[in-house]
Every structure is written in structure tokens, then in C-alpha cells.
Tab-separated table of C-alpha atoms and ligand atoms in Angstrom:
chain	number	residue	atom	x	y	z
A	17	UNK	CA	6.409	-0.256	-14.637
A	18	UNK	CA	4.756	1.888	-11.975
A	19	UNK	CA	2.477	-0.347	-10.011
A	20	UNK	CA	0.110	0.218	-7.108
A	21	UNK	CA	-0.456	-2.706	-4.753
A	22	UNK	CA	-3.834	-2.070	-3.258
A	23	UNK	CA	-5.753	-3.713	-0.449
A	24	UNK	CA	-6.925	-3.468	3.147
A	25	UNK	CA	-4.468	-3.512	6.063
A	26	UNK	CA	-2.942	-6.954	6.445
A	27	UNK	CA	-3.879	-8.092	2.939
A	28	UNK	CA	-0.256	-8.958	2.110
A	29	UNK	CA	0.751	-5.875	0.102
A	30	UNK	CA	4.076	-5.571	1.886
A	31	UNK	CA	4.903	-9.261	1.523
A	32	UNK	CA	4.093	-9.258	-2.186
A	33	UNK	CA	5.849	-5.927	-2.783
A	34	UNK	CA	9.065	-7.345	-1.307
A	35	UNK	CA	8.858	-10.448	-3.518
A	36	UNK	CA	8.186	-8.287	-6.584
A	37	UNK	CA	11.033	-5.937	-5.734
A	38	UNK	CA	13.343	-8.927	-5.597
A	39	UNK	CA	12.105	-10.386	-8.899
A	40	UNK	CA	11.573	-7.250	-10.975
A	41	UNK	CA	13.981	-4.772	-9.468
A	42	UNK	CA	11.349	-2.083	-8.941
A	43	UNK	CA	11.755	-0.623	-5.454
A	44	UNK	CA	8.976	-1.021	-2.898
A	45	UNK	CA	7.764	2.423	-1.844
A	46	UNK	CA	5.908	1.849	1.399
A	47	UNK	CA	4.746	5.057	3.062
A	48	UNK	CA	4.056	3.016	6.231
A	49	UNK	CA	7.709	1.843	6.325
A	50	UNK	CA	8.972	5.373	5.627
A	51	UNK	CA	6.849	6.809	8.435
A	52	UNK	CA	7.934	4.061	10.861
A	53	UNK	CA	11.567	4.820	9.940
A	54	UNK	CA	10.932	8.499	10.732
A	55	UNK	CA	9.492	7.507	14.127
A	56	UNK	CA	12.455	5.220	14.848
A	57	UNK	CA	14.874	8.014	13.911
A	58	UNK	CA	13.055	10.412	16.248
A	59	UNK	CA	12.544	13.087	13.570
A	60	UNK	CA	9.986	15.894	13.877
A	61	UNK	CA	7.941	14.168	11.189
A	62	UNK	CA	7.998	10.917	13.153
A	63	UNK	CA	6.922	12.680	16.354
A	64	UNK	CA	4.022	14.274	14.488
A	65	UNK	CA	2.816	10.953	13.064
A	66	UNK	CA	3.279	8.456	15.884
A	67	UNK	CA	0.002	8.922	17.787
A	68	UNK	CA	-2.002	9.041	14.560
A	69	UNK	CA	-0.450	5.807	13.319
A	70	UNK	CA	-0.818	4.026	16.655
A	71	UNK	CA	-4.538	4.848	16.544
A	72	UNK	CA	-4.837	3.516	13.003
A	73	UNK	CA	-5.818	6.902	11.550
A	74	UNK	CA	-4.357	8.397	8.392
A	75	UNK	CA	-1.577	10.968	8.522
A	76	UNK	CA	-2.174	14.044	6.364
A	77	UNK	CA	-2.166	13.842	2.592
A	78	UNK	CA	0.461	16.603	2.444
A	79	UNK	CA	2.912	14.584	4.544
A	80	UNK	CA	2.682	11.341	2.547
A	81	UNK	CA	2.615	13.123	-0.820
A	82	UNK	CA	5.782	14.960	0.247
A	83	UNK	CA	7.685	11.841	1.298
A	84	UNK	CA	6.606	9.831	-1.740
A	85	UNK	CA	7.614	12.556	-4.245
A	86	UNK	CA	11.005	12.857	-2.631
A	87	UNK	CA	11.498	9.090	-2.646
A	88	UNK	CA	10.295	8.678	-6.244
A	89	UNK	CA	12.990	11.072	-7.446
A	90	UNK	CA	15.736	8.718	-6.294
A	91	UNK	CA	17.546	7.089	-9.244
A	92	UNK	CA	16.409	3.550	-8.361
A	93	UNK	CA	12.832	4.477	-9.355
A	94	UNK	CA	13.843	5.388	-12.918
A	95	UNK	CA	12.448	2.155	-14.362
A	96	UNK	CA	9.429	1.932	-12.134
A	97	UNK	CA	8.305	1.472	-8.571
A	98	UNK	CA	5.839	-0.463	-6.461
A	99	UNK	CA	3.561	1.799	-4.443
A	100	UNK	CA	2.585	-0.035	-1.254
A	101	UNK	CA	0.097	1.621	1.092
A	102	UNK	CA	0.002	4.754	-1.062
A	103	UNK	CA	-2.290	6.255	-2.296
A	104	UNK	CA	-4.886	5.871	0.454
A	105	UNK	CA	-7.211	8.762	-0.409
A	106	UNK	CA	-8.555	10.295	-3.622
A	107	UNK	CA	-6.454	13.486	-3.157
A	108	UNK	CA	-3.355	11.284	-2.782
A	109	UNK	CA	-4.202	9.407	-6.005
A	110	UNK	CA	-4.745	12.692	-7.838
A	111	UNK	CA	-1.478	14.066	-6.497
A	112	UNK	CA	0.319	10.882	-7.556
A	113	UNK	CA	-1.094	11.108	-11.079
A	114	UNK	CA	-0.038	14.761	-11.224
A	115	UNK	CA	3.426	14.064	-9.841
A	116	UNK	CA	4.024	11.283	-12.372
A	117	UNK	CA	2.658	13.354	-15.239
A	118	UNK	CA	5.183	16.123	-14.651
A	119	UNK	CA	7.871	13.422	-14.947
A	120	UNK	CA	6.331	11.959	-18.146
A	121	UNK	CA	5.312	8.816	-16.257
A	122	UNK	CA	2.063	7.235	-15.154
A	123	UNK	CA	0.589	4.466	-13.042
A	124	UNK	CA	0.500	1.463	-15.364
A	125	UNK	CA	-1.340	-1.007	-13.214
A	126	UNK	CA	-3.228	-1.274	-9.925
A	127	UNK	CA	-3.455	-4.725	-8.381
A	128	UNK	CA	-6.044	-5.181	-5.656
A	129	UNK	CA	-5.462	-7.971	-3.137
A	130	UNK	CA	-8.962	-8.936	-2.117
A	131	UNK	CA	-9.233	-10.320	1.417
A	132	UNK	CA	-12.365	-10.665	3.573
A	133	UNK	CA	-12.441	-8.763	6.894
A	134	UNK	CA	-12.814	-11.980	8.872
A	135	UNK	CA	-9.594	-13.353	7.355
A	136	UNK	CA	-7.760	-10.089	8.159
A	137	UNK	CA	-8.863	-10.264	11.800
A	138	UNK	CA	-7.818	-13.936	11.985
A	139	UNK	CA	-4.402	-13.034	10.524
A	140	UNK	CA	-3.832	-10.348	13.197
A	141	UNK	CA	-4.729	-12.815	15.937
A	142	UNK	CA	-2.340	-15.381	14.436
A	143	UNK	CA	0.492	-12.810	14.332
A	144	UNK	CA	-0.075	-11.919	17.986
A	145	UNK	CA	-0.125	-15.611	18.978
A	146	UNK	CA	3.052	-16.300	17.000
A	147	UNK	CA	4.965	-13.330	18.372
A	148	UNK	CA	3.920	-13.809	21.993
A	149	UNK	CA	2.288	-10.368	21.947
A	150	UNK	CA	5.179	-8.304	20.576
A	151	UNK	CA	3.579	-6.773	17.505
A	152	UNK	CA	3.291	-3.326	15.937
A	153	UNK	CA	1.285	-0.925	18.144
A	154	UNK	CA	-1.343	-0.722	15.391
A	155	UNK	CA	-1.466	-4.486	14.808
A	156	UNK	CA	-4.137	-5.479	17.309
A	157	UNK	CA	-7.712	-6.624	16.606
A	158	UNK	CA	-9.077	-3.351	18.075
A	159	UNK	CA	-6.872	-1.057	16.020
A	160	UNK	CA	-7.356	-3.222	12.946
A	161	UNK	CA	-11.094	-2.644	13.178
A	162	UNK	CA	-10.454	1.109	13.107
A	163	UNK	CA	-7.962	0.743	10.253
A	164	UNK	CA	-10.594	-1.235	8.334
A	165	UNK	CA	-13.189	1.475	8.923
A	166	UNK	CA	-10.690	4.061	7.681
A	167	UNK	CA	-9.931	1.822	4.689
A	168	UNK	CA	-13.572	1.467	3.652
A	169	UNK	CA	-14.297	5.132	4.174
A	170	UNK	CA	-11.218	6.776	2.644
A	171	UNK	CA	-9.328	4.218	0.588
A	172	UNK	CA	-11.865	1.854	-0.996
A	173	UNK	CA	-13.271	4.697	-3.183
A	174	UNK	CA	-9.955	4.520	-5.053
A	175	UNK	CA	-11.084	1.220	-6.567
A	176	UNK	CA	-13.639	3.131	-8.631
A	177	UNK	CA	-11.046	5.822	-9.435
A	178	UNK	CA	-8.635	3.280	-10.919
A	179	UNK	CA	-11.396	1.180	-12.487
A	180	UNK	CA	-12.481	4.263	-14.439
A	181	UNK	CA	-8.887	4.632	-15.632
A	182	UNK	CA	-8.983	0.984	-16.788
A	183	UNK	CA	-6.035	0.075	-14.560
A	184	UNK	CA	-7.591	-2.094	-11.864
A	185	UNK	CA	-7.059	-5.856	-11.689
A	186	UNK	CA	-8.253	-7.872	-8.676
A	187	UNK	CA	-6.429	-10.898	-7.323
A	188	UNK	CA	-7.574	-13.335	-4.620
A	189	UNK	CA	-5.432	-12.299	-1.647
A	190	UNK	CA	-6.725	-15.186	0.474
A	191	UNK	CA	-4.854	-17.807	-1.546
A	192	UNK	CA	-1.503	-19.064	-0.201
A	193	UNK	CA	1.338	-16.522	-0.556
A	194	UNK	CA	3.006	-18.367	-3.484
A	195	UNK	CA	-0.272	-18.483	-5.395
A	196	UNK	CA	-0.880	-14.783	-4.875
A	197	UNK	CA	2.671	-14.158	-6.132
A	198	UNK	CA	1.928	-16.248	-9.225
A	199	UNK	CA	-1.343	-14.438	-9.939
A	200	UNK	CA	0.413	-11.070	-9.627
A	201	UNK	CA	3.171	-12.218	-12.000
A	202	UNK	CA	0.544	-13.247	-14.573
A	203	UNK	CA	-1.249	-9.915	-14.308
A	204	UNK	CA	2.017	-8.024	-14.783
A	205	UNK	CA	2.986	-10.184	-17.757
A	206	UNK	CA	-0.354	-9.541	-19.441
A	207	UNK	CA	-0.107	-5.808	-18.791
A	208	UNK	CA	3.560	-5.594	-19.788
B	3	LIG	P1	0.915	0.622	6.650
B	3	LIG	O1	2.224	0.072	7.077
B	3	LIG	O2	0.843	0.860	5.169
B	3	LIG	O3	-0.249	-0.195	7.133
B	3	LIG	O4	0.776	2.050	7.320
B	3	LIG	C1	0.799	2.202	8.713
B	3	LIG	C2	0.163	3.538	9.104
B	3	LIG	O5	0.917	4.613	8.519
B	3	LIG	C3	-1.249	3.764	8.607
B	3	LIG	O6	-2.217	3.181	9.450
B	3	LIG	C4	-1.329	5.289	8.607
B	3	LIG	O7	-1.451	5.797	9.918
B	3	LIG	C5	0.062	5.663	8.102
B	3	LIG	N1	0.098	5.720	6.616
B	3	LIG	C6	0.811	4.909	5.784
B	3	LIG	N2	0.601	5.230	4.506
B	3	LIG	C7	-0.292	6.252	4.523
B	3	LIG	C8	-0.926	7.023	3.517
B	3	LIG	N3	-0.691	6.785	2.215
B	3	LIG	N4	-1.785	8.006	3.901
B	3	LIG	C9	-2.014	8.272	5.202
B	3	LIG	N5	-1.459	7.572	6.206
B	3	LIG	C10	-0.597	6.572	5.882
């Protein structure tokens, strides 16, 4: 199954994608992780993206579409994949649909983790408190506010895009992690 985990920054997409990867064997394709790996490796791509990511802005559609297509062609995606943090714009979603179509595949399901802004801000503050301040450069209340603005402006319109395709299911992302995992499993079972 090709699945999109959808939701605002800090909604738990990464956490749930990792659990799902473990249970279902579909690899987690996180564009955020891939870009951070490029930064850590000091590649040209990483150098290009670092300032944009630190500010909580989106890197270009062309860059993320390129890295996701390359990654999706790896053999471990043959039976499906979990898209985490991609797509984030309508052009990315259209490119993803096109890319899958040429491979005789499609997005089967989009699961939205719904979390209120206030809860997201509280979660960032909790992470900072827990880590003694050592968090991702873009994981501060100030940058989160910008990432949320970017989310509502560029990414939230995808909800309508996938709703129209009849693929969108919403799950309460404010429930405890294990309950969110359970809800996702039920949604997948029903869709499967
Ligand atoms: P994430 O780990 O998914 O929160 O992504 C961290 C940062 O990487 C984002 O704030 C963006 O700057 C960049 N990024 C990740 N995925 C995308 C995407 N699909 N489109 C544009 N930028 C992205």
C-alpha cells in the first residue's frame, strides 16, 4: 500500500511512520529526514537547503520531487511506502500522482493526523524542556509558528485535493501515541 501520512509539523507523522514501517514493512519516506541527511553529509543539496529549513520555509518542489522519485525506485518500495512530510504542496501531490502512474501505482490512502495548534506549540515546549535546549534548529516555538503558517498556506489545501479523490481519512492525533497507532491500523485494515 502507498500511504501518505499527513498533518502539521509535530503532529506525530514521523513517530507513526516508524511504527508502521516496523509493523507493515513499508519503508518510511521522509523528505525531511532525507534533506537532513544531505545537510549532515555536507552535499551541495544540503548546503542549498539548510537556511531554508532552519527558517521553517519549504525547499523547492523540484528538489523534493527529485529525491522522492529516486528513493521510490529502490527495491524496498516495491510493495508500498509511507510518505511522511511529502507532498507538502499541490504541485508536489500532482507530481507524486504522475510519478506513481507511470509505474502503474497510486496513492491508496491518506491519513490526516489532526492536532490543534495549541497542542503543537505545547509539544515543542515540552521537547525543549526535556532536551535541555538541544533540539532541531527548526524546532522552536518561533520557527514552529512560521512552519504552521506555511502548513496552512501551502499544505492544508491538499486535504481538499485528497478528499476529492476519496482517499482522505482523519484520525485524532491528540490521543496517546498507542491509540493513534491503533486508529491508523484500523483505517488501513478497512482500506486494505
Ligand atoms: P520535516 O522533518 O518533515 O518537518 O521537514 C523539515 C523541513 O524540511 C521542512 O520545514 C522543509 O523546510 C523541508 N521539507 C521537508 N519535506 C518537504 C517537502 N515535501 N517540501 C518542501 N520542503 C520540505
